[in-house]
Amino acid sequence: MPRNRPSEVRAAAALRPRPQGAASAINGLSSSASSEIARLERTRNYLRTGDVGNAVRLWKNHVRRPTRELRHYYEFGDVHDFCCGSPVEARDLLDIVISAMSPRSARELRAIIGRLDDQLEF
């Protein structure tokens, strides 16, 4: 059996479809909930691959900010919302995704978001 040349192998590898973007990796979610989020990101026109994971990351970073920064954010806003994403919009997106999920998976994601919401204080 003849051996494939390395250039032929590389050319064939370039033709294979690759997944677009990174999958949402959220600590504490079961594999079934993660696969449901991946399915929602593929099938819903308002979501892209990785949007839910990015929304959780934005909300987690926002909740862990010091109280004085949170007060300043809610009074004056943030100039980085345009480029880096708004944590308030990310939290709204998480509510929309939770309502689109099955009850069991939604309960898991709601528990994670609920723990983050409990950390938010003024």
Coordinates of C-alpha atoms in Angstrom, one line a residue:
M1 CA 0.0 0.0 0.0
P2 CA 1.5 3.3 -1.0
R3 CA 2.2 5.9 1.6
N4 CA 0.6 9.4 1.5
R5 CA 2.9 12.3 1.1
P6 CA 2.9 14.8 4.0
S7 CA 1.7 17.5 1.7
E8 CA -1.3 15.4 0.7
V9 CA -2.2 14.8 4.3
R10 CA -2.0 18.5 5.1
A11 CA -4.1 19.4 2.1
A12 CA -6.8 16.8 3.1
A13 CA -6.8 18.1 6.7
A14 CA -7.4 21.7 5.5
L15 CA -10.5 20.6 3.7
R16 CA -12.2 19.1 6.8
P17 CA -14.8 21.3 8.4
R18 CA -13.7 22.7 11.8
P19 CA -16.1 23.8 14.6
Q20 CA -16.6 27.5 14.7
G21 CA -15.6 29.2 18.0
A22 CA -15.0 27.6 21.4
A23 CA -17.7 25.7 23.1
S24 CA -19.2 27.1 26.3
A25 CA -17.4 25.6 29.3
I26 CA -19.2 26.4 32.5
N27 CA -17.9 24.9 35.7
G28 CA -20.6 23.0 37.7
L29 CA -22.8 22.0 34.7
S30 CA -23.5 18.4 33.8
S31 CA -22.6 17.2 30.3
S32 CA -26.2 17.0 29.3
A33 CA -26.7 20.6 30.3
S34 CA -23.6 21.6 28.4
S35 CA -24.7 19.8 25.3
E36 CA -28.1 21.4 25.5
I37 CA -26.4 24.8 25.7
A38 CA -24.3 23.9 22.7
R39 CA -27.4 22.8 20.8
L40 CA -29.1 26.1 21.6
E41 CA -26.1 28.1 20.5
R42 CA -26.2 26.2 17.2
T43 CA -29.9 26.4 16.5
R44 CA -30.9 29.9 17.9
N45 CA -30.3 32.9 15.6
Y46 CA -29.6 35.2 18.6
L47 CA -26.8 33.0 19.9
R48 CA -23.3 32.2 18.6
T49 CA -21.0 29.5 19.8
G50 CA -19.6 30.4 23.2
D51 CA -22.0 33.2 24.0
V52 CA -23.4 31.5 27.1
G53 CA -20.0 30.8 28.5
N54 CA -18.9 34.3 27.8
A55 CA -22.1 35.7 29.5
V56 CA -21.4 33.6 32.6
R57 CA -17.8 34.9 32.6
L58 CA -18.9 38.5 32.3
W59 CA -21.4 38.2 35.0
K60 CA -19.0 36.4 37.3
N61 CA -16.3 39.1 36.8
H62 CA -18.9 41.9 37.4
V63 CA -20.2 40.3 40.6
R64 CA -16.8 40.0 42.1
R65 CA -15.9 43.7 41.6
P66 CA -15.5 45.8 44.8
T67 CA -18.6 47.6 46.0
R68 CA -17.3 51.0 45.1
E69 CA -16.8 50.0 41.5
L70 CA -20.2 48.5 41.3
R71 CA -21.8 51.7 42.6
H72 CA -19.8 53.7 40.1
Y73 CA -20.9 51.3 37.3
Y74 CA -24.6 51.6 38.1
E75 CA -24.4 55.4 38.4
F76 CA -22.2 56.3 35.5
G77 CA -21.9 53.2 33.3
D78 CA -18.7 51.7 31.9
V79 CA -16.8 52.9 28.8
H80 CA -15.7 49.3 28.1
D81 CA -19.2 47.9 27.7
F82 CA -19.0 48.5 23.9
C83 CA -15.8 46.6 23.3
C84 CA -15.9 44.0 26.1
G85 CA -19.6 43.4 26.6
S86 CA -22.1 44.6 29.1
P87 CA -22.5 42.4 32.2
V88 CA -26.1 43.6 32.6
E89 CA -26.9 42.5 29.0
A90 CA -25.0 39.2 29.7
R91 CA -27.3 38.6 32.7
D92 CA -30.4 39.3 30.5
L93 CA -29.1 36.8 27.9
L94 CA -28.7 34.2 30.7
D95 CA -32.3 34.6 31.7
I96 CA -33.4 34.1 28.0
V97 CA -31.2 31.0 27.7
I98 CA -32.6 29.6 31.0
S99 CA -36.1 30.0 29.7
A100 CA -35.3 28.2 26.5
M101 CA -33.7 25.2 28.3
S102 CA -35.3 22.0 29.6
P103 CA -36.4 22.2 33.3
R104 CA -33.6 20.0 34.6
S105 CA -30.8 21.8 32.7
A106 CA -32.3 25.2 33.5
R107 CA -32.3 24.3 37.2
E108 CA -28.5 23.6 37.0
L109 CA -27.7 26.8 35.3
R110 CA -30.1 28.8 37.5
A111 CA -28.2 27.4 40.6
I112 CA -24.9 28.6 39.3
I113 CA -26.3 32.0 38.4
G114 CA -28.1 32.2 41.7
R115 CA -24.8 31.7 43.6
L116 CA -23.3 34.5 41.6
D117 CA -26.3 36.7 42.3
D118 CA -26.0 36.1 46.0
Q119 CA -22.4 37.5 45.9
L120 CA -23.7 40.8 44.5
E121 CA -24.1 43.4 47.2
F122 CA -24.0 47.1 47.5

